[in-house]
């Protein structure tokens, strides 16, 4: 073949020696150049610039990019609530409104993920859920801004835009938007991302913080609490519930309880619980109440009539602008449960507020800790 004429073995000895010298010379040249300390380098290249660049990337670019830039396929992840979202190889994220999705408050540390959840809700035309979440996301932003004054994430503008658009599209509905989108909240925490919930209401202008173990009933179905409006006033009460483990009185076994349930015709016994109630009212016209009798308004809203008070053996004592109420309940199988309720009322016409925490008396230590946080954090905007 003609190509063989160009192989090395057909070259003359003098050509072979020349090529050998050239190949031997170049590697030593490169080695000497690299090791020559007299060569002047760019000062920026004399530091560990690769690690610095990666750190800068993690701060300034999408926080998922570093983790997924070497992945070749989309990865499914879960947020702090255990719901699904997808992250592409380029770091783009898409939240999934699937069978495992459920309504929740956003988490401060994952507000960027919640912003993608907001986009997904708006895409499937869930306007009221979008407004509820959007207000919570903006609360997360404001809470972060309190500790980091320069904080301004790139997802904030888009989130506010979608929230406002969803609110405008809901304006023609018969149900007031405030009823389905308030109160809104944001989970925060130092040791854990969801230790506490910060809750706000724009309509009634309050903020409060308490344990995230108390779960908002409005997250489940249409349990929006008590709401009413007439020519004189508007009022709203919402509840947060923590279900406790079953409690058996001394000397009673689970078999005894099951037998009593069967005998009584009950299918199951309701679990004991701690309940936080937050009430707010607004007088449209003249002041309708005063600081001394404001509690009676909320007694009527809770159907706490004189007849019911006598039936329960209800006793209320006042101490330092607060009340402690005590009564006895009877559960489904006839066991008596000693109950307590801490109450606080604030009336500054035209607005009024009511806080209560009810619990089995055996949970008093936990309730005292909850109440301390609730009372110390409750704020009303002027």
Coordinates of C-alpha atoms in Angstrom, one line a residue:
X1 CA 0.0 0.0 0.0
X2 CA 1.1 3.5 -0.7
X3 CA 0.5 4.6 2.9
X4 CA 3.3 2.4 4.0
X5 CA 5.8 4.6 2.4
X6 CA 5.1 7.2 5.1
X7 CA 5.7 5.0 8.2
X8 CA 8.7 5.7 10.5
X9 CA 10.6 2.6 9.7
X10 CA 11.1 3.6 6.0
X11 CA 12.8 6.9 7.0
X12 CA 16.5 7.2 6.7
X13 CA 18.6 6.9 9.9
X14 CA 19.4 10.7 9.9
X15 CA 15.6 11.5 9.8
X16 CA 15.0 9.1 12.7
X17 CA 17.7 10.7 14.8
X18 CA 16.3 14.2 14.1
X19 CA 12.7 13.3 15.1
X20 CA 13.9 11.6 18.3
X21 CA 15.8 14.7 19.3
X22 CA 12.8 17.0 18.7
X23 CA 10.4 14.7 20.7
X24 CA 13.0 14.6 23.5
X25 CA 13.4 18.3 23.6
X26 CA 9.7 19.5 23.9
X27 CA 8.7 17.6 27.2
X28 CA 11.7 19.0 29.0
X29 CA 10.9 22.4 27.7
X30 CA 7.4 22.3 29.2
X31 CA 8.6 21.0 32.5
X32 CA 11.2 23.7 32.8
X33 CA 8.6 26.4 32.0
X34 CA 6.1 25.1 34.6
X35 CA 8.7 24.9 37.3
X36 CA 10.4 28.2 36.6
X37 CA 9.8 30.4 39.6
X38 CA 10.9 33.5 37.7
X39 CA 7.8 33.4 35.5
X40 CA 5.4 36.2 36.5
X41 CA 1.8 34.9 37.0
X42 CA -1.5 36.7 37.4
X43 CA -1.9 37.4 41.2
X44 CA -5.5 36.3 41.0
X45 CA -4.3 32.8 40.1
X46 CA -2.0 32.4 43.1
X47 CA -4.9 31.7 45.5
X48 CA -7.3 28.8 45.7
X49 CA -9.6 30.5 43.2
X50 CA -11.6 27.3 42.3
X51 CA -13.1 26.8 45.8
X52 CA -13.8 30.5 46.0
X53 CA -15.7 30.4 42.7
X54 CA -17.7 27.4 43.9
X55 CA -18.6 29.2 47.1
X56 CA -19.7 32.3 45.2
X57 CA -21.8 30.1 42.8
X58 CA -23.6 28.6 45.8
X59 CA -24.4 32.0 47.1
X60 CA -25.4 33.8 44.0
X61 CA -26.9 31.2 41.7
X62 CA -29.7 28.7 42.0
X63 CA -29.1 26.7 45.1
X64 CA -29.8 23.4 43.4
X65 CA -27.3 23.9 40.5
X66 CA -24.2 22.7 42.4
X67 CA -25.9 19.6 43.6
X68 CA -27.4 18.5 40.3
X69 CA -25.1 19.9 37.6
X70 CA -23.4 16.5 37.2
X71 CA -26.7 14.6 37.1
X72 CA -27.9 13.3 33.7
X73 CA -31.6 13.0 34.5
X74 CA -34.3 14.8 36.5
X75 CA -34.4 14.0 40.2
X76 CA -37.4 13.8 42.4
X77 CA -37.0 15.5 45.8
X78 CA -39.2 16.2 48.8
X79 CA -39.7 19.4 50.7
X80 CA -39.8 19.9 54.5
X81 CA -43.5 18.7 54.4
X82 CA -42.7 15.5 52.4
X83 CA -44.3 16.8 49.2
X84 CA -42.7 16.2 45.8
X85 CA -40.9 18.4 43.4
X86 CA -38.5 17.8 40.5
X87 CA -35.0 19.2 39.8
X88 CA -33.6 19.0 36.3
X89 CA -29.9 18.6 35.4
X90 CA -29.7 22.4 34.8
X91 CA -31.0 23.1 38.3
X92 CA -34.5 24.1 37.3
X93 CA -37.3 23.1 39.7
X94 CA -40.9 22.2 39.1
X95 CA -43.3 21.5 42.0
X96 CA -45.8 18.7 41.7
X97 CA -49.5 19.1 42.5
X98 CA -50.0 15.3 42.7
X99 CA -51.8 12.7 44.9
X100 CA -49.3 13.3 47.7
X101 CA -49.8 17.1 47.7
X102 CA -51.6 18.8 50.6
X103 CA -52.1 22.4 51.7
X104 CA -49.5 23.8 54.1
X105 CA -47.8 27.0 55.3
X106 CA -44.4 27.7 53.7
X107 CA -41.2 27.1 55.6
X108 CA -38.8 30.1 55.9
X109 CA -35.7 28.1 54.9
X110 CA -37.6 26.7 51.8
X111 CA -39.4 29.9 50.6
X112 CA -37.8 29.4 47.2
X113 CA -39.4 26.0 46.9
X114 CA -42.7 27.4 48.1
X115 CA -42.4 30.0 45.3
X116 CA -42.4 27.2 42.8
X117 CA -45.3 25.6 44.6
X118 CA -47.1 28.9 44.1
X119 CA -46.5 28.8 40.4
X120 CA -47.8 25.3 40.2
X121 CA -51.0 26.2 42.1
X122 CA -51.7 29.1 39.8
X123 CA -51.2 26.9 36.7
X124 CA -53.9 24.5 37.8
X125 CA -56.3 27.4 38.7
X126 CA -56.3 27.2 42.5
X127 CA -56.5 30.9 43.1
X128 CA -57.5 30.9 46.7
X129 CA -54.8 28.5 47.7
X130 CA -52.3 30.6 45.7
X131 CA -53.2 33.7 47.5
X132 CA -53.0 31.9 50.9
X133 CA -49.5 30.6 50.0
X134 CA -48.4 33.8 48.4
X135 CA -49.1 35.8 51.6
X136 CA -47.2 33.3 53.6
X137 CA -44.2 33.4 51.3
X138 CA -44.1 37.2 51.6
X139 CA -44.3 36.8 55.4
X140 CA -41.3 34.5 55.2
X141 CA -39.4 37.1 53.2
X142 CA -40.2 39.8 55.8
X143 CA -39.1 37.6 58.7
X144 CA -35.8 36.9 56.9
X145 CA -35.4 40.6 56.2
X146 CA -35.6 41.4 59.9
X147 CA -32.3 39.5 60.5
X148 CA -30.7 40.1 57.0
X149 CA -31.5 43.7 55.9
X150 CA -30.0 43.2 52.5
X151 CA -32.0 40.1 51.6
X152 CA -33.8 40.4 48.3
X153 CA -34.2 37.0 46.5
X154 CA -34.9 36.7 42.8
X155 CA -38.1 34.7 43.4
X156 CA -39.8 37.4 45.4
X157 CA -40.9 39.6 42.5
X158 CA -42.4 36.7 40.6
X159 CA -44.2 35.4 43.8
X160 CA -45.8 38.8 44.5
X161 CA -46.9 39.1 40.8
X162 CA -48.6 35.7 40.9
X163 CA -50.3 36.4 44.2
X164 CA -51.7 39.7 43.0
X165 CA -52.9 38.2 39.8
X166 CA -54.6 35.3 41.6
X167 CA -56.3 37.8 44.0
X168 CA -57.6 39.9 41.1
X169 CA -59.0 36.8 39.5
X170 CA -60.9 35.8 42.7
X171 CA -62.5 39.2 43.0
X172 CA -65.7 38.1 41.3
X173 CA -66.4 35.2 43.7
X174 CA -69.1 35.4 46.4
X175 CA -66.8 34.1 49.2
X176 CA -64.6 36.9 50.6
X177 CA -61.0 36.3 49.7
X178 CA -59.8 37.2 53.2
X179 CA -61.9 34.4 54.6
X180 CA -60.0 31.7 52.6
X181 CA -56.6 33.3 52.5
X182 CA -56.2 34.4 56.1
X183 CA -54.7 34.0 58.6
X184 CA -51.5 33.1 56.7
X185 CA -48.2 32.0 58.2
X186 CA -44.6 30.9 57.9
X187 CA -42.8 28.1 59.8
X188 CA -39.6 29.2 61.4
X189 CA -37.0 27.6 63.7
X190 CA -33.4 27.6 64.8
X191 CA -32.8 24.0 65.7
X192 CA -35.5 22.7 63.3
X193 CA -37.0 24.4 60.3
X194 CA -40.6 24.0 61.6
X195 CA -40.3 24.5 65.3
X196 CA -42.8 27.4 65.4
X197 CA -45.4 29.1 63.3
X198 CA -45.6 32.8 62.8
X199 CA -49.1 33.8 62.0
X200 CA -50.5 37.0 60.6
X201 CA -53.8 38.6 59.5
X202 CA -53.9 41.6 57.3
X203 CA -57.6 42.2 57.8
X204 CA -57.4 42.2 61.6
X205 CA -53.8 43.4 61.8
X206 CA -52.2 41.0 64.3
X207 CA -49.2 38.8 64.4
X208 CA -48.6 35.8 66.8
X209 CA -46.1 33.0 67.2
X210 CA -46.6 29.6 68.8
X211 CA -45.6 25.9 68.6
X212 CA -46.0 24.2 65.2
X213 CA -47.5 21.2 67.0
X214 CA -50.7 23.3 67.1
X215 CA -52.2 22.6 63.6
X216 CA -54.5 25.1 61.8
X217 CA -57.9 23.5 61.1
X218 CA -58.1 25.6 57.9
X219 CA -55.4 23.4 56.3
X220 CA -58.0 20.5 56.3
X221 CA -61.0 20.9 54.0
X222 CA -63.2 24.0 54.7
X223 CA -62.7 24.3 58.4
X224 CA -62.5 28.0 58.4
X225 CA -63.8 28.6 62.0
X226 CA -66.5 31.0 63.0
X227 CA -67.1 33.9 60.7
X228 CA -69.9 36.5 60.7
X229 CA -70.8 39.9 59.5
X230 CA -73.8 42.1 60.2
X231 CA -74.6 45.8 60.0
X232 CA -72.7 46.5 63.2
X233 CA -69.6 44.3 63.2
X234 CA -67.4 41.7 61.6
X235 CA -65.9 38.8 63.6
X236 CA -63.7 35.8 62.9
X237 CA -62.4 32.9 65.1
X238 CA -59.9 30.3 64.0
X239 CA -58.6 27.2 65.8
X240 CA -55.3 25.4 66.0
X241 CA -55.4 21.8 67.4
X242 CA -52.8 19.4 68.8
X243 CA -54.1 15.9 69.3
X244 CA -52.7 14.0 72.3
X245 CA -52.2 10.3 72.9
X246 CA -55.0 8.3 74.4
X247 CA -55.2 8.5 78.2
X248 CA -56.4 5.7 80.4
X249 CA -57.4 6.5 84.0
X250 CA -55.7 4.6 86.8
X251 CA -56.8 1.0 87.0
X252 CA -58.4 1.0 83.5
X253 CA -56.9 -1.1 80.6
X254 CA -57.4 -0.9 76.9
X255 CA -59.7 -4.0 77.1
X256 CA -61.9 -2.2 79.6
X257 CA -62.0 0.8 77.3
X258 CA -62.9 -1.3 74.3
X259 CA -65.7 -3.1 76.2
X260 CA -67.2 0.2 77.3
X261 CA -67.1 1.5 73.8
X262 CA -68.8 -1.6 72.5
X263 CA -71.4 -1.4 75.2
X264 CA -72.1 2.3 74.6
X265 CA -72.4 1.7 70.8
X266 CA -69.5 4.1 70.0
X267 CA -67.0 3.2 67.3
X268 CA -64.1 5.0 68.8
X269 CA -63.1 7.4 71.5
X270 CA -62.1 11.0 70.5
X271 CA -58.5 11.8 71.4
X272 CA -57.8 14.5 74.0
X273 CA -56.4 17.7 72.5
X274 CA -55.0 21.1 73.2
X275 CA -56.9 23.9 71.3
X276 CA -55.7 27.4 70.6
X277 CA -58.5 29.8 69.5
X278 CA -57.8 33.2 68.0
X279 CA -60.7 35.6 67.7
X280 CA -60.9 39.1 66.3
X281 CA -63.7 41.5 65.8
X282 CA -64.3 44.9 64.2
X283 CA -67.0 47.4 65.0
X284 CA -68.4 49.1 61.9
X285 CA -70.2 51.9 63.7
X286 CA -69.9 53.0 67.3
X287 CA -68.1 51.0 70.0
X288 CA -70.4 48.2 70.9
X289 CA -68.7 46.9 73.9
X290 CA -66.1 47.8 76.6
X291 CA -63.1 46.2 78.2
X292 CA -65.1 44.7 81.1
X293 CA -67.8 42.9 79.1
X294 CA -65.9 42.1 75.9
X295 CA -65.5 38.4 77.0
X296 CA -69.3 38.0 77.0
X297 CA -69.3 38.5 73.2
X298 CA -67.0 35.6 72.7
X299 CA -68.9 33.5 75.2
X300 CA -72.0 33.9 73.0
X301 CA -70.0 33.0 69.9
X302 CA -68.9 29.8 71.5
X303 CA -72.4 29.0 72.8
X304 CA -71.2 29.3 76.4
X305 CA -74.6 30.1 77.8
X306 CA -75.5 30.3 81.5
X307 CA -77.2 26.8 81.1
X308 CA -74.0 25.3 79.7
X309 CA -71.9 27.0 82.3
X310 CA -74.0 25.3 85.1
X311 CA -73.9 22.0 83.3
X312 CA -70.1 21.9 83.0
X313 CA -69.5 23.3 86.5
X314 CA -67.7 26.1 84.7
X315 CA -65.6 28.4 86.9
X316 CA -63.7 31.5 85.7
X317 CA -61.3 33.5 87.7
X318 CA -59.5 36.7 86.7
X319 CA -55.9 37.5 87.3
X320 CA -53.7 40.3 85.8
X321 CA -56.0 41.0 82.8
X322 CA -56.2 37.3 82.0
X323 CA -58.7 34.6 83.0
X324 CA -58.3 31.0 84.0
X325 CA -61.4 28.8 83.5
X326 CA -62.0 25.3 84.9
X327 CA -64.6 22.7 84.2
X328 CA -65.2 18.9 83.9
X329 CA -66.0 17.0 80.8
X330 CA -67.2 13.4 80.4
X331 CA -65.8 11.4 77.5
X332 CA -67.5 8.8 75.3
X333 CA -67.2 6.0 77.8
X334 CA -68.1 7.9 81.0
X335 CA -64.6 9.0 82.2
X336 CA -64.3 12.4 83.7
X337 CA -61.7 14.8 82.4
X338 CA -60.6 17.8 84.3
X339 CA -60.1 20.7 81.9
X340 CA -58.6 24.2 82.0
X341 CA -58.6 27.2 79.7
X342 CA -56.3 30.2 79.7
X343 CA -58.0 33.3 78.2
X344 CA -56.9 36.8 77.2
X345 CA -59.2 39.6 75.9
X346 CA -58.1 42.9 74.3
X347 CA -60.7 45.5 73.3
X348 CA -59.5 48.8 71.8
X349 CA -62.5 50.0 69.7
X350 CA -63.2 49.5 66.9
X351 CA -61.0 46.3 67.1
X352 CA -61.1 43.5 69.7
X353 CA -59.1 40.3 70.1
X354 CA -59.5 37.1 72.0
X355 CA -57.0 34.3 72.7
X356 CA -57.7 31.1 74.5
X357 CA -55.8 27.8 75.1
X358 CA -57.9 24.9 76.4
X359 CA -56.3 21.6 77.5
X360 CA -56.7 18.6 79.9
X361 CA -55.4 19.7 83.3
X362 CA -52.9 16.9 83.2
X363 CA -51.2 18.8 80.3
X364 CA -50.8 22.0 82.3
X365 CA -47.0 22.1 82.1
X366 CA -47.0 21.9 78.3
X367 CA -49.8 24.5 78.2
X368 CA -47.9 26.9 80.4
X369 CA -45.0 26.9 78.0
X370 CA -47.3 27.4 75.0
X371 CA -49.1 30.2 76.6
X372 CA -46.0 32.0 77.6
X373 CA -44.9 32.1 73.9
X374 CA -48.4 33.0 72.7
X375 CA -48.9 36.0 75.1
X376 CA -45.3 37.4 74.7
X377 CA -45.5 37.3 70.9
X378 CA -49.0 38.6 70.3
X379 CA -48.8 42.0 68.5
X380 CA -51.5 44.3 67.1
X381 CA -50.6 46.8 64.5
X382 CA -52.0 50.3 64.9

